Amino acid sequence: MTEEIINALSKIEGLKVTARTSSFVFKHQKEDVRIIGNQLGVSTVLEGSIRKADNRIRVTTQLIRTDNGFHIWSESFDRQLNDVFKLQDEISLLVAEKIRENFGHLSIESHLVETTTSNVEAYNTYLKGRFNHLKWDEEGIQKAIELYSECIAMEPAYADPHFGLAYCYAMAGSWWPEPSLLVEAEKHINKGFSIDDQSALGYYAKATLSFWGHWDFQKAQENYIKAMQLSPKYTEAEEGLVELYTAVGDFDNALKHVENILQINPLSANHFFTKSNIFYQKGDFKQAEKFADQALILDPNFTHAIALKQLCLIHNGNEDKLNHFLNTTQLIERAEACNLLFDLFHKSKEIQTSTIDEELNKEVPIPLFPWTLFVKIYANRINDAEAELKDAVKRKLGQYVNFKSHPLLLPLRKSAVFQKLANENLVDNGSSKELTLGTEKLALISKEEASSLINRLNDLMEKQKAYLENAITLRSTAERIDISSNKLSYLLNEYLGKNFNEFINGYRLKAFQDMALDPKNSHLTLLGLAYESGFTSKSVFNDFFKKSTGLTPKAWVKQEKS
């Protein structure tokens, strides 16, 4: 439920929605909403709960301002479980409407959740697969493959698990390595596109296969960009683009995009790892270590960040610090190879040939980094290192994708073998244009039309006193003057400089002021007059009054009567 609502709201242009990973950091925590807002950089928080009993679910939701903790809106929903997809759309639309009414213009479609399956069991299995997929490690990918396959067996015409499976096969085919899995990835991409040919997930999977499976820069870039155009806040796709730019040494573009995804998803360990890797490949090891540490604060068991920090500590040269990290951290990658590489890199002690041979010949689980290549280089076994690199590049192994800029490969860079490999693989020929994230905004309403609509709107308020209605909404008001809610939102914000609530409360404020100064109402309290004027909340009334006049209601009345 949470993920689909996040995805739905993320489709609205102009609405900053924190991505799933960062939002889930606060799951099951009793943190103050103001602290959450500060850490996520958001002005509102949507929180709620879901209870399931047999085939029914109850969802409670509340939209809260993070500056003062004020509850903008809350509602409970009781539904049959098989109505969950309609409910996701209903909640998403209501939340978007309330944000628009309180904060400013947003153009909202009639539906935000696109139902890709009606099979609740298949959908639930897909989400379990995605949960494991997003662990980004070998165990998670293997479990995701199993669950996506189960999902496809339940619902063959459901595109998303085909794309999820294609992603997993593409990564596994590159890293494990099993080339036959790349064929399977292609098969599931084609099947998924036969069901949904405008899927951002599909283009992301296709880009992943092009990049990690085939090392095809141009096709990968085109498909990552297509995924981002279909879903502009899809940080996984944009992170893929960052990794692509990092691999070809385009660090400026890589940093630009990693900053963007961290704006959307500020508490993602994976994004901080990706940022760390950019600085590592650039040769800025202190910055790389800093961002690896940030990733590990968010997820202490994140193997990618652990392994990258090992490399940073080797470069930064503090053996005691490295040993402490190796001895106190779980999930270390190839600790003996790491220690050996430190000694070889810094020439800190004599090392027996047999020690090097033993480390090179060990059978170990699939690593994140090519430790054997590093050891060969710094043991001065250059011919062996070149042979390993040549074979790995030919097979397009994921562990070697950053070979062009990798700092530990510096001793090889002038060799003819290295230069030939660099010139022939993952080439950025500049033929694809970089993505422009901004889009030109077109006026929804002309000045002439706006003038007419404003007159109709004012008539509705002044003659019919619609502002006195407690249940008035932007959508219901739009219907009464016969325009779309998107047009009314645009009219209010662009031509009157107010959001919907400011507009309505402006009329309520004027009504309150008139009644408060009328001697006939002297027997009524100020709060009673506020409710008579259409305000539905004491705090909203007091806040709006103080913001509008600079005074409290009591002080204003006293001033006006003196």
mmCIF file with all atom_site columns, N, CA and C in Angstrom, residues 346-372:
data_model
loop_
_atom_site.group_PDB
_atom_site.id
_atom_site.type_symbol
_atom_site.label_atom_id
_atom_site.label_alt_id
_atom_site.label_comp_id
_atom_site.label_asym_id
_atom_site.label_entity_id
_atom_site.label_seq_id
_atom_site.pdbx_PDB_ins_code
_atom_site.Cartn_x
_atom_site.Cartn_y
_atom_site.Cartn_z
_atom_site.occupancy
_atom_site.B_iso_or_equiv
_atom_site.pdbx_formal_charge
_atom_site.auth_seq_id
_atom_site.auth_comp_id
_atom_site.auth_asym_id
_atom_site.auth_atom_id
_atom_site.pdbx_PDB_model_num
ATOM 1  N N  . HIS A 1 346 ? 51.433 -0.523  -0.117 1.00 0.00 ? 346 HIS A N  1
ATOM 2  C CA . HIS A 1 346 ? 52.291 0.396   0.634  1.00 0.00 ? 346 HIS A CA 1
ATOM 3  C C  . HIS A 1 346 ? 53.713 -0.132  0.784  1.00 0.00 ? 346 HIS A C  1
ATOM 4  N N  . LYS A 1 347 ? 53.982 -1.338  0.233  1.00 0.00 ? 347 LYS A N  1
ATOM 5  C CA . LYS A 1 347 ? 55.320 -1.948  0.314  1.00 0.00 ? 347 LYS A CA 1
ATOM 6  C C  . LYS A 1 347 ? 55.826 -1.910  1.756  1.00 0.00 ? 347 LYS A C  1
ATOM 7  N N  . SER A 1 348 ? 54.918 -2.286  2.658  1.00 0.00 ? 348 SER A N  1
ATOM 8  C CA . SER A 1 348 ? 55.212 -2.136  4.086  1.00 0.00 ? 348 SER A CA 1
ATOM 9  C C  . SER A 1 348 ? 55.986 -3.310  4.679  1.00 0.00 ? 348 SER A C  1
ATOM 10 N N  . LYS A 1 349 ? 56.039 -4.436  3.966  1.00 0.00 ? 349 LYS A N  1
ATOM 11 C CA . LYS A 1 349 ? 56.776 -5.587  4.502  1.00 0.00 ? 349 LYS A CA 1
ATOM 12 C C  . LYS A 1 349 ? 57.077 -6.577  3.384  1.00 0.00 ? 349 LYS A C  1
ATOM 13 N N  . GLU A 1 350 ? 58.020 -7.457  3.658  1.00 0.00 ? 350 GLU A N  1
ATOM 14 C CA . GLU A 1 350 ? 58.345 -8.521  2.697  1.00 0.00 ? 350 GLU A CA 1
ATOM 15 C C  . GLU A 1 350 ? 57.226 -9.558  2.691  1.00 0.00 ? 350 GLU A C  1
ATOM 16 N N  . ILE A 1 351 ? 56.833 -9.977  1.509  1.00 0.00 ? 351 ILE A N  1
ATOM 17 C CA . ILE A 1 351 ? 55.749 -10.953 1.397  1.00 0.00 ? 351 ILE A CA 1
ATOM 18 C C  . ILE A 1 351 ? 56.242 -12.131 0.575  1.00 0.00 ? 351 ILE A C  1
ATOM 19 N N  . GLN A 1 352 ? 56.035 -13.311 1.097  1.00 0.00 ? 352 GLN A N  1
ATOM 20 C CA . GLN A 1 352 ? 56.469 -14.523 0.418  1.00 0.00 ? 352 GLN A CA 1
ATOM 21 C C  . GLN A 1 352 ? 55.612 -14.775 -0.825 1.00 0.00 ? 352 GLN A C  1
ATOM 22 N N  . THR A 1 353 ? 56.260 -15.298 -1.859 1.00 0.00 ? 353 THR A N  1
ATOM 23 C CA . THR A 1 353 ? 55.543 -15.642 -3.093 1.00 0.00 ? 353 THR A CA 1
ATOM 24 C C  . THR A 1 353 ? 54.439 -16.646 -2.808 1.00 0.00 ? 353 THR A C  1
ATOM 25 N N  . SER A 1 354 ? 54.718 -17.572 -1.915 1.00 0.00 ? 354 SER A N  1
ATOM 26 C CA . SER A 1 354 ? 53.721 -18.602 -1.588 1.00 0.00 ? 354 SER A CA 1
ATOM 27 C C  . SER A 1 354 ? 52.469 -17.990 -0.955 1.00 0.00 ? 354 SER A C  1
ATOM 28 N N  . THR A 1 355 ? 52.644 -16.912 -0.191 1.00 0.00 ? 355 THR A N  1
ATOM 29 C CA . THR A 1 355 ? 51.497 -16.233 0.427  1.00 0.00 ? 355 THR A CA 1
ATOM 30 C C  . THR A 1 355 ? 50.604 -15.622 -0.644 1.00 0.00 ? 355 THR A C  1
ATOM 31 N N  . ILE A 1 356 ? 51.241 -15.020 -1.640 1.00 0.00 ? 356 ILE A N  1
ATOM 32 C CA . ILE A 1 356 ? 50.486 -14.417 -2.752 1.00 0.00 ? 356 ILE A CA 1
ATOM 33 C C  . ILE A 1 356 ? 49.768 -15.501 -3.546 1.00 0.00 ? 356 ILE A C  1
ATOM 34 N N  . ASP A 1 357 ? 50.501 -16.574 -3.855 1.00 0.00 ? 357 ASP A N  1
ATOM 35 C CA . ASP A 1 357 ? 49.901 -17.671 -4.633 1.00 0.00 ? 357 ASP A CA 1
ATOM 36 C C  . ASP A 1 357 ? 48.702 -18.275 -3.905 1.00 0.00 ? 357 ASP A C  1
ATOM 37 N N  . GLU A 1 358 ? 48.853 -18.452 -2.603 1.00 0.00 ? 358 GLU A N  1
ATOM 38 C CA . GLU A 1 358 ? 47.769 -19.048 -1.814 1.00 0.00 ? 358 GLU A CA 1
ATOM 39 C C  . GLU A 1 358 ? 46.508 -18.182 -1.884 1.00 0.00 ? 358 GLU A C  1
ATOM 40 N N  . GLU A 1 359 ? 46.690 -16.863 -1.770 1.00 0.00 ? 359 GLU A N  1
ATOM 41 C CA . GLU A 1 359 ? 45.533 -15.960 -1.807 1.00 0.00 ? 359 GLU A CA 1
ATOM 42 C C  . GLU A 1 359 ? 44.888 -15.943 -3.186 1.00 0.00 ? 359 GLU A C  1
ATOM 43 N N  . LEU A 1 360 ? 45.718 -15.981 -4.222 1.00 0.00 ? 360 LEU A N  1
ATOM 44 C CA . LEU A 1 360 ? 45.186 -15.942 -5.588 1.00 0.00 ? 360 LEU A CA 1
ATOM 45 C C  . LEU A 1 360 ? 44.435 -17.216 -5.956 1.00 0.00 ? 360 LEU A C  1
ATOM 46 N N  . ASN A 1 361 ? 44.780 -18.308 -5.337 1.00 0.00 ? 361 ASN A N  1
ATOM 47 C CA . ASN A 1 361 ? 44.181 -19.596 -5.698 1.00 0.00 ? 361 ASN A CA 1
ATOM 48 C C  . ASN A 1 361 ? 43.012 -20.009 -4.806 1.00 0.00 ? 361 ASN A C  1
ATOM 49 N N  . LYS A 1 362 ? 42.639 -19.153 -3.877 1.00 0.00 ? 362 LYS A N  1
ATOM 50 C CA . LYS A 1 362 ? 41.531 -19.483 -2.984 1.00 0.00 ? 362 LYS A CA 1
ATOM 51 C C  . LYS A 1 362 ? 40.216 -19.533 -3.753 1.00 0.00 ? 362 LYS A C  1
ATOM 52 N N  . GLU A 1 363 ? 39.356 -20.470 -3.357 1.00 0.00 ? 363 GLU A N  1
ATOM 53 C CA . GLU A 1 363 ? 37.988 -20.489 -3.879 1.00 0.00 ? 363 GLU A CA 1
ATOM 54 C C  . GLU A 1 363 ? 37.116 -19.702 -2.907 1.00 0.00 ? 363 GLU A C  1
ATOM 55 N N  . VAL A 1 364 ? 36.529 -18.642 -3.397 1.00 0.00 ? 364 VAL A N  1
ATOM 56 C CA . VAL A 1 364 ? 35.752 -17.743 -2.531 1.00 0.00 ? 364 VAL A CA 1
ATOM 57 C C  . VAL A 1 364 ? 34.403 -17.452 -3.180 1.00 0.00 ? 364 VAL A C  1
ATOM 58 N N  . PRO A 1 365 ? 33.420 -16.993 -2.379 1.00 0.00 ? 365 PRO A N  1
ATOM 59 C CA . PRO A 1 365 ? 32.131 -16.580 -2.963 1.00 0.00 ? 365 PRO A CA 1
ATOM 60 C C  . PRO A 1 365 ? 32.333 -15.443 -3.961 1.00 0.00 ? 365 PRO A C  1
ATOM 61 N N  . ILE A 1 366 ? 31.328 -15.209 -4.772 1.00 0.00 ? 366 ILE A N  1
ATOM 62 C CA . ILE A 1 366 ? 31.415 -14.157 -5.787 1.00 0.00 ? 366 ILE A CA 1
ATOM 63 C C  . ILE A 1 366 ? 31.662 -12.816 -5.101 1.00 0.00 ? 366 ILE A C  1
ATOM 64 N N  . PRO A 1 367 ? 32.775 -12.123 -5.434 1.00 0.00 ? 367 PRO A N  1
ATOM 65 C CA . PRO A 1 367 ? 33.096 -10.865 -4.761 1.00 0.00 ? 367 PRO A CA 1
ATOM 66 C C  . PRO A 1 367 ? 32.488 -9.660  -5.480 1.00 0.00 ? 367 PRO A C  1
ATOM 67 N N  . LEU A 1 368 ? 32.462 -8.538  -4.775 1.00 0.00 ? 368 LEU A N  1
ATOM 68 C CA . LEU A 1 368 ? 32.029 -7.295  -5.396 1.00 0.00 ? 368 LEU A CA 1
ATOM 69 C C  . LEU A 1 368 ? 33.163 -6.682  -6.214 1.00 0.00 ? 368 LEU A C  1
ATOM 70 N N  . PHE A 1 369 ? 34.385 -6.828  -5.725 1.00 0.00 ? 369 PHE A N  1
ATOM 71 C CA . PHE A 1 369 ? 35.552 -6.250  -6.402 1.00 0.00 ? 369 PHE A CA 1
ATOM 72 C C  . PHE A 1 369 ? 36.525 -7.350  -6.835 1.00 0.00 ? 369 PHE A C  1
ATOM 73 N N  . PRO A 1 370 ? 37.306 -7.101  -7.895 1.00 0.00 ? 370 PRO A N  1
ATOM 74 C CA . PRO A 1 370 ? 38.249 -8.109  -8.404 1.00 0.00 ? 370 PRO A CA 1
ATOM 75 C C  . PRO A 1 370 ? 39.563 -8.111  -7.618 1.00 0.00 ? 370 PRO A C  1
ATOM 76 N N  . TRP A 1 371 ? 39.534 -8.686  -6.430 1.00 0.00 ? 371 TRP A N  1
ATOM 77 C CA . TRP A 1 371 ? 40.701 -8.660  -5.551 1.00 0.00 ? 371 TRP A CA 1
ATOM 78 C C  . TRP A 1 371 ? 41.910 -9.346  -6.170 1.00 0.00 ? 371 TRP A C  1
ATOM 79 N N  . THR A 1 372 ? 41.671 -10.412 -6.925 1.00 0.00 ? 372 THR A N  1
ATOM 80 C CA . THR A 1 372 ? 42.818 -11.112 -7.530 1.00 0.00 ? 372 THR A CA 1
ATOM 81 C C  . THR A 1 372 ? 43.550 -10.204 -8.510 1.00 0.00 ? 372 THR A C  1
#
